[in-house]
CSV table of C-alpha atoms in Angstrom, one decimal:
chain,number,residue,atom,x,y,z
A,1,MET,CA,0.0,0.0,0.0
A,2,THR,CA,1.4,3.4,-1.0
A,3,ALA,CA,1.7,6.3,1.3
A,4,PHE,CA,-1.1,8.1,-0.6
A,5,SER,CA,-3.4,5.0,-0.2
A,6,THR,CA,-2.7,4.9,3.5
A,7,LEU,CA,-3.5,8.5,3.8
A,8,LEU,CA,-6.8,8.1,2.0
A,9,LEU,CA,-7.7,5.1,4.2
A,10,THR,CA,-6.8,6.9,7.4
A,11,THR,CA,-8.9,9.9,6.3
A,12,ALA,CA,-11.9,7.7,5.5
A,13,LEU,CA,-11.7,6.0,8.9
A,14,LEU,CA,-11.6,9.3,10.6
A,15,VAL,CA,-14.6,10.6,8.8
A,16,LEU,CA,-16.5,7.4,9.5
A,17,GLY,CA,-15.6,7.7,13.2
A,18,THR,CA,-16.8,11.2,13.3
A,19,LEU,CA,-20.1,10.3,11.7
A,20,SER,CA,-20.6,7.4,14.1
A,21,THR,CA,-19.9,9.6,17.0
A,22,SER,CA,-22.4,12.2,15.7
A,23,SER,CA,-24.9,9.5,15.3
A,24,LEU,CA,-24.4,8.3,18.9
A,25,LEU,CA,-24.6,11.8,20.2
A,26,ALA,CA,-27.9,12.3,18.4
A,27,THR,CA,-29.4,9.2,20.1
A,28,ALA,CA,-27.8,9.8,23.5
A,29,ALA,CA,-30.6,11.7,25.2
A,30,PRO,CA,-31.8,9.3,27.9
A,31,LEU,CA,-35.5,8.6,28.3
A,32,GLY,CA,-37.0,8.8,31.7
A,33,THR,CA,-34.7,11.5,33.0
A,34,PRO,CA,-35.4,15.3,32.9
A,35,HIS,CA,-33.1,17.1,30.5
A,36,SER,CA,-30.9,20.0,31.7
A,37,THR,CA,-29.2,20.7,28.4
A,38,VAL,CA,-30.4,21.4,24.9
A,39,ILE,CA,-31.0,18.1,23.1
A,40,PRO,CA,-30.0,17.7,19.4
A,41,LEU,CA,-32.8,16.0,17.5
A,42,THR,CA,-32.8,14.1,14.2
A,43,THR,CA,-35.3,12.5,12.0
A,44,LYS,CA,-34.5,9.2,13.7
A,45,THR,CA,-34.7,10.5,17.3
A,46,PHE,CA,-37.4,13.2,17.1
A,47,ASP,CA,-40.6,11.2,17.8
A,48,SER,CA,-39.1,8.8,20.4
A,49,THR,CA,-37.5,11.7,22.3
A,50,VAL,CA,-40.2,14.3,22.1
A,51,THR,CA,-43.5,12.5,22.1
A,52,THR,CA,-43.1,9.4,24.2
A,53,ASP,CA,-40.9,10.3,27.2
A,54,SER,CA,-43.1,10.6,30.3
A,55,ALA,CA,-40.3,12.5,32.1
A,56,ASN,CA,-40.1,15.2,29.5
A,57,THR,CA,-43.7,16.1,28.4
A,58,LEU,CA,-43.3,19.8,27.7
A,59,TRP,CA,-40.8,20.8,25.0
A,60,LEU,CA,-39.5,24.0,23.4
A,61,LEU,CA,-38.1,23.3,19.9
A,62,LYS,CA,-35.7,25.4,17.9
A,63,PHE,CA,-35.6,24.9,14.2
A,64,TYR,CA,-32.4,26.5,12.9
A,65,ALA,CA,-29.6,26.8,10.3
A,66,PRO,CA,-26.0,27.0,11.4
A,67,TRP,CA,-25.4,30.1,9.2
A,68,CYS,CA,-28.2,32.0,10.8
A,69,GLY,CA,-27.0,34.8,13.0
A,70,HIS,CA,-30.2,35.1,15.1
A,71,CYS,CA,-30.0,31.3,15.6
A,72,VAL,CA,-26.4,31.6,16.9
A,73,ALA,CA,-27.4,34.5,19.2
A,74,LEU,CA,-30.3,32.4,20.6
A,75,SER,CA,-28.1,29.4,21.5
A,76,PRO,CA,-26.5,30.6,24.8
A,77,ILE,CA,-30.0,31.8,25.9
A,78,LEU,CA,-31.5,28.4,25.4
A,79,ASP,CA,-28.5,26.7,27.1
A,80,GLN,CA,-29.2,28.8,30.2
A,81,ALA,CA,-32.9,28.2,30.0
A,82,ALA,CA,-32.4,24.5,29.7
A,83,SER,CA,-30.4,24.3,32.9
A,84,HIS,CA,-32.8,26.5,34.8
A,85,LEU,CA,-35.9,24.7,33.7
A,86,ALA,CA,-34.8,21.1,34.1
A,87,GLY,CA,-37.8,19.0,35.1
A,88,LYS,CA,-40.2,21.6,33.9
A,89,LEU,CA,-39.4,22.4,30.2
A,90,SER,CA,-37.1,20.4,27.9
A,91,ILE,CA,-35.4,22.2,25.0
A,92,GLY,CA,-34.5,20.6,21.7
A,93,LYS,CA,-32.8,21.8,18.5
A,94,ILE,CA,-33.2,20.7,14.9
A,95,ASP,CA,-30.6,21.6,12.2
A,96,CYS,CA,-32.8,22.2,9.2
A,97,THR,CA,-29.9,22.1,6.8
A,98,VAL,CA,-29.6,18.4,7.6
A,99,GLU,CA,-33.1,17.3,8.9
A,100,LYS,CA,-35.1,18.5,6.0
A,101,LYS,CA,-37.7,15.8,6.4
A,102,ILE,CA,-38.6,17.2,9.8
A,103,CYS,CA,-38.3,20.9,9.0
A,104,LYS,CA,-39.9,21.0,5.6
A,105,GLY,CA,-41.9,17.8,5.5
A,106,LYS,CA,-43.4,17.8,9.0
A,107,PHE,CA,-43.5,21.5,10.0
A,108,ASP,CA,-43.0,23.5,6.8
A,109,VAL,CA,-40.4,25.7,8.5
A,110,ARG,CA,-39.9,28.9,6.4
A,111,GLY,CA,-37.6,31.0,8.5
A,112,TYR,CA,-34.9,30.7,11.1
A,113,PRO,CA,-35.0,30.4,14.0
A,114,THR,CA,-38.5,29.0,14.3
A,115,LEU,CA,-39.7,28.2,17.8
A,116,LYS,CA,-42.5,25.8,18.6
A,117,TYR,CA,-43.6,24.0,21.8
A,118,TYR,CA,-45.0,20.6,22.3
A,119,ARG,CA,-47.5,19.4,24.9
A,120,ASP,CA,-50.4,16.9,25.1
A,121,GLY,CA,-49.7,15.6,21.6
A,122,GLU,CA,-49.8,18.9,19.9
A,123,PHE,CA,-47.2,21.3,18.4
A,124,SER,CA,-47.9,25.0,18.6
A,125,ASP,CA,-46.1,28.2,17.8
A,126,TYR,CA,-44.2,29.6,20.7
A,127,PRO,CA,-45.9,32.9,21.5
A,128,LEU,CA,-43.5,35.0,23.7
A,129,GLY,CA,-40.2,36.8,23.4
A,130,ARG,CA,-36.9,35.1,22.8
A,131,ASP,CA,-35.0,36.6,25.7
A,132,LEU,CA,-34.1,34.5,28.7
A,133,ASP,CA,-36.7,36.0,31.0
A,134,SER,CA,-39.5,35.3,28.6
A,135,ILE,CA,-38.5,31.8,27.9
A,136,VAL,CA,-38.0,31.0,31.6
A,137,SER,CA,-41.4,32.6,32.4
A,138,PHE,CA,-43.0,30.5,29.7
A,139,GLY,CA,-41.5,27.3,31.1
A,140,GLU,CA,-42.5,28.1,34.7
A,141,LYS,CA,-46.1,29.0,33.7
A,142,MET,CA,-46.6,26.0,31.4
A,143,SER,CA,-45.4,23.6,34.1
A,144,GLN,CA,-48.0,24.8,36.5
A,145,SER,CA,-51.8,24.2,36.6
A,146,ALA,CA,-53.5,26.0,33.8
A,147,VAL,CA,-56.2,27.3,36.2
A,148,LYS,CA,-55.7,29.1,39.5
A,149,VAL,CA,-58.4,28.8,42.2
A,150,VAL,CA,-59.4,32.3,43.4
A,151,GLU,CA,-60.7,32.2,47.0
A,152,ASP,CA,-60.8,36.0,47.4
A,153,VAL,CA,-62.4,37.7,44.5
A,154,GLY,CA,-60.7,41.0,45.6
A,155,ARG,CA,-57.4,39.5,44.5
A,156,VAL,CA,-58.5,38.2,41.1
A,157,TYR,CA,-56.6,40.9,39.1
A,158,GLU,CA,-53.5,40.5,41.3
A,159,MET,CA,-53.5,36.7,40.7
A,160,LEU,CA,-54.4,36.6,37.1
A,161,VAL,CA,-53.4,39.8,35.3
A,162,GLY,CA,-50.1,41.4,34.8
A,163,GLY,CA,-46.5,40.3,34.2
A,164,ALA,CA,-46.1,37.0,32.4
A,165,ASN,CA,-49.9,36.5,32.6
A,166,GLY,CA,-50.7,39.4,30.3
A,167,ALA,CA,-53.4,42.0,30.6
A,168,VAL,CA,-56.4,39.8,29.9
A,169,ALA,CA,-57.7,36.9,31.9
A,170,TYR,CA,-60.7,34.5,31.9
A,171,VAL,CA,-62.7,33.4,34.9
A,172,VAL,CA,-65.3,30.8,35.5
A,173,TYR,CA,-67.9,30.8,38.3
A,174,ASP,CA,-70.4,28.0,38.9
A,175,PRO,CA,-72.3,27.9,42.2
A,176,LYS,CA,-72.8,24.2,41.8
A,177,GLU,CA,-69.1,23.4,41.8
A,178,GLN,CA,-68.0,21.4,44.8
A,179,ILE,CA,-65.8,18.5,46.0
A,180,GLU,CA,-68.1,15.7,47.1
A,181,ASP,CA,-67.2,12.2,45.9
A,182,GLU,CA,-63.9,11.3,47.5
A,183,GLU,CA,-63.9,7.8,45.9
A,184,ASP,CA,-64.0,9.4,42.4
A,185,ASP,CA,-61.1,11.7,43.4
A,186,SER,CA,-58.7,9.0,44.5
A,187,GLY,CA,-56.7,9.2,41.3
A,188,ILE,CA,-56.3,12.9,41.8
A,189,ASP,CA,-55.2,12.5,45.4
A,190,LYS,CA,-52.5,10.0,44.3
A,191,SER,CA,-51.3,12.1,41.4
A,192,GLY,CA,-48.3,13.7,43.1
A,193,ALA,CA,-49.6,17.2,42.4
A,194,THR,CA,-49.6,20.0,45.0
A,195,GLU,CA,-52.6,20.4,47.3
A,196,GLU,CA,-53.6,23.5,45.4
A,197,GLU,CA,-53.4,21.8,42.1
A,198,LYS,CA,-55.5,18.8,43.4
A,199,GLU,CA,-58.2,21.2,44.7
A,200,ALA,CA,-58.3,23.0,41.3
A,201,THR,CA,-58.6,19.7,39.4
A,202,LYS,CA,-61.4,18.5,41.6
A,203,LEU,CA,-63.4,21.7,41.3
A,204,LEU,CA,-62.8,21.9,37.5
A,205,GLN,CA,-64.2,18.4,37.2
A,206,SER,CA,-67.3,19.1,39.3
A,207,THR,CA,-69.7,20.7,36.6
A,208,GLU,CA,-70.0,20.8,32.9
A,209,ARG,CA,-69.2,24.5,32.8
A,210,THR,CA,-66.0,24.1,34.8
A,211,ARG,CA,-64.9,21.0,32.8
A,212,VAL,CA,-65.2,22.9,29.6
A,213,PHE,CA,-63.3,25.8,31.1
A,214,GLY,CA,-60.5,23.6,32.3
A,215,GLN,CA,-60.1,21.7,29.0
A,216,VAL,CA,-59.8,24.9,27.0
A,217,ALA,CA,-57.6,26.6,29.6
A,218,ARG,CA,-55.1,23.8,29.3
A,219,LYS,CA,-55.1,24.1,25.5
A,220,TYR,CA,-54.6,27.9,25.5
A,221,GLN,CA,-52.5,28.2,28.6
A,222,ALA,CA,-49.6,29.7,26.6
A,223,GLN,CA,-51.7,32.5,25.3
A,224,GLY,CA,-53.9,33.3,28.3
A,225,SER,CA,-54.5,33.4,32.1
A,226,PHE,CA,-57.3,31.5,33.7
A,227,GLY,CA,-59.0,31.5,37.1
A,228,LEU,CA,-61.8,29.6,38.9
A,229,LEU,CA,-63.8,31.7,41.3
A,230,SER,CA,-64.5,29.7,44.5
A,231,PRO,CA,-68.2,28.8,44.9
A,232,SER,CA,-68.0,30.2,48.4
A,233,ILE,CA,-67.7,33.8,47.0
A,234,ASP,CA,-71.0,35.7,47.1
A,235,LYS,CA,-72.5,37.2,44.0
A,236,ALA,CA,-72.5,40.7,45.4
A,237,SER,CA,-68.7,40.6,45.8
A,238,ILE,CA,-68.2,39.2,42.3
A,239,ALA,CA,-70.5,41.9,40.8
A,240,LYS,CA,-68.5,44.7,42.6
A,241,VAL,CA,-65.1,43.5,41.7
A,242,LEU,CA,-65.9,42.7,38.1
A,243,GLY,CA,-67.6,46.1,37.7
A,244,VAL,CA,-70.9,44.8,36.5
A,245,GLY,CA,-73.0,46.9,38.9
A,246,GLU,CA,-76.1,45.1,40.1
A,247,THR,CA,-76.0,41.6,41.4
A,248,ASN,CA,-78.7,40.5,39.0
A,249,LYS,CA,-76.3,41.0,36.2
A,250,ILE,CA,-74.4,37.9,37.4
A,251,PRO,CA,-76.1,34.9,35.8
A,252,ASP,CA,-77.6,32.6,38.4
A,253,ALA,CA,-76.4,29.5,36.7
A,254,GLY,CA,-72.8,30.8,36.6
A,255,PHE,CA,-70.6,32.2,33.9
A,256,ILE,CA,-67.4,32.3,31.9
A,257,ALA,CA,-66.0,35.9,31.4
A,258,ARG,CA,-63.1,37.9,30.1
A,259,ILE,CA,-61.7,40.4,32.5
A,260,GLU,CA,-59.2,43.3,32.1
A,261,GLU,CA,-58.6,46.1,34.6
A,262,ASP,CA,-60.5,49.3,33.9
A,263,VAL,CA,-62.3,47.6,31.0
A,264,PRO,CA,-65.9,46.3,31.1
A,265,THR,CA,-66.2,42.6,31.8
A,266,LYS,CA,-67.4,40.6,28.8
A,267,PHE,CA,-69.4,37.4,29.4
A,268,LEU,CA,-69.5,34.4,27.2
A,269,THR,CA,-73.1,34.2,26.0
A,270,GLY,CA,-75.1,31.6,24.3
A,271,ASP,CA,-77.4,28.7,25.1
A,272,VAL,CA,-74.7,26.1,24.7
A,273,ILE,CA,-71.4,26.3,26.6
A,274,ASN,CA,-68.9,23.9,25.0
A,275,THR,CA,-65.2,23.8,24.2
A,276,GLU,CA,-65.7,25.1,20.7
A,277,ALA,CA,-67.6,28.2,21.9
A,278,PHE,CA,-65.1,29.0,24.6
A,279,ALA,CA,-62.2,28.6,22.4
A,280,GLU,CA,-63.7,30.9,19.8
A,281,PHE,CA,-64.5,33.4,22.6
A,282,ILE,CA,-60.8,33.4,23.5
A,283,LYS,CA,-59.6,33.9,19.9
A,284,GLU,CA,-62.0,36.9,19.5
A,285,THR,CA,-61.1,38.6,22.8
A,286,ASN,CA,-57.7,37.6,24.0
A,287,ILE,CA,-55.9,40.9,23.3
A,288,ALA,CA,-55.8,43.9,25.6
A,289,VAL,CA,-57.6,47.1,24.6
A,290,MET,CA,-54.1,48.8,24.7
A,291,THR,CA,-51.5,46.4,23.3
A,292,GLU,CA,-47.9,46.9,22.2
A,293,LEU,CA,-47.3,45.0,19.1
A,294,GLY,CA,-44.1,43.0,18.7
A,295,GLY,CA,-42.7,39.9,17.0
A,296,HIS,CA,-44.3,37.7,19.7
A,297,ASN,CA,-47.9,38.8,19.1
A,298,PHE,CA,-48.1,40.5,15.7
A,299,ARG,CA,-49.4,37.5,13.8
A,300,PHE,CA,-52.0,36.8,16.4
A,301,ALA,CA,-53.2,40.4,16.5
A,302,SER,CA,-53.2,40.8,12.7
A,303,ARG,CA,-55.8,38.0,12.4
A,304,ARG,CA,-58.3,40.0,14.4
């Protein structure tokens, strides 16, 4: 074998070794363990890593190109966020110059970086800013219960409006909601959730109105803020805080409503309260009267 042939063989072995190492790295993300680093994803590893791992059920996904300056600038931010949000939000990245089957075939990615999140079997556009605070706030919010129980209606705006929650919130009130059948709630009690989350889940499951509210709140948690008014709150207090004037303006059967400070409360009306009606209500009303447009909300607002 000539020196030139030896050089070619050595080079080929090095390349194969590099490819094998890359392949191993791409499949190295362990299942069943919360991720604290950004996970590279490929066509082969995407589904098994993102959609089937019970220890990592909420994902933020970056679709990028190595030559993209904004993608490069986002990388250290995601590295910090991944470490901070371990056990709450997992972060993955997909190189679209290589994984074209995912980027173009599955998600029709048209610009870089594109950010999407995954939860409950669905992929959605990430709706907030791309700075560290926004991403961490998103992960913290999405890892919590979608609905907060409001025991004191006087604190409803404090609990649901402002900061990462945004300026608009949705509340449900049903005087029939209660926790009564402990046997039916045994699965909730053993869920490992906090006591506050268990109480919220039980109340949300207690009537048809609250069940609809809880299901839609879970789906739109990234875009909104949701609260359940305790059935122990009297209608007079609710009417005063929500600014609707007379108590008789509070529906006896309960209600779902949009609230915003210093803006009239808007009730979801109609004979049928279902998930489709509530979801449409959110799409029509989930933007504040005064809103600063930016890259995170322009597409949503422009559809109005």
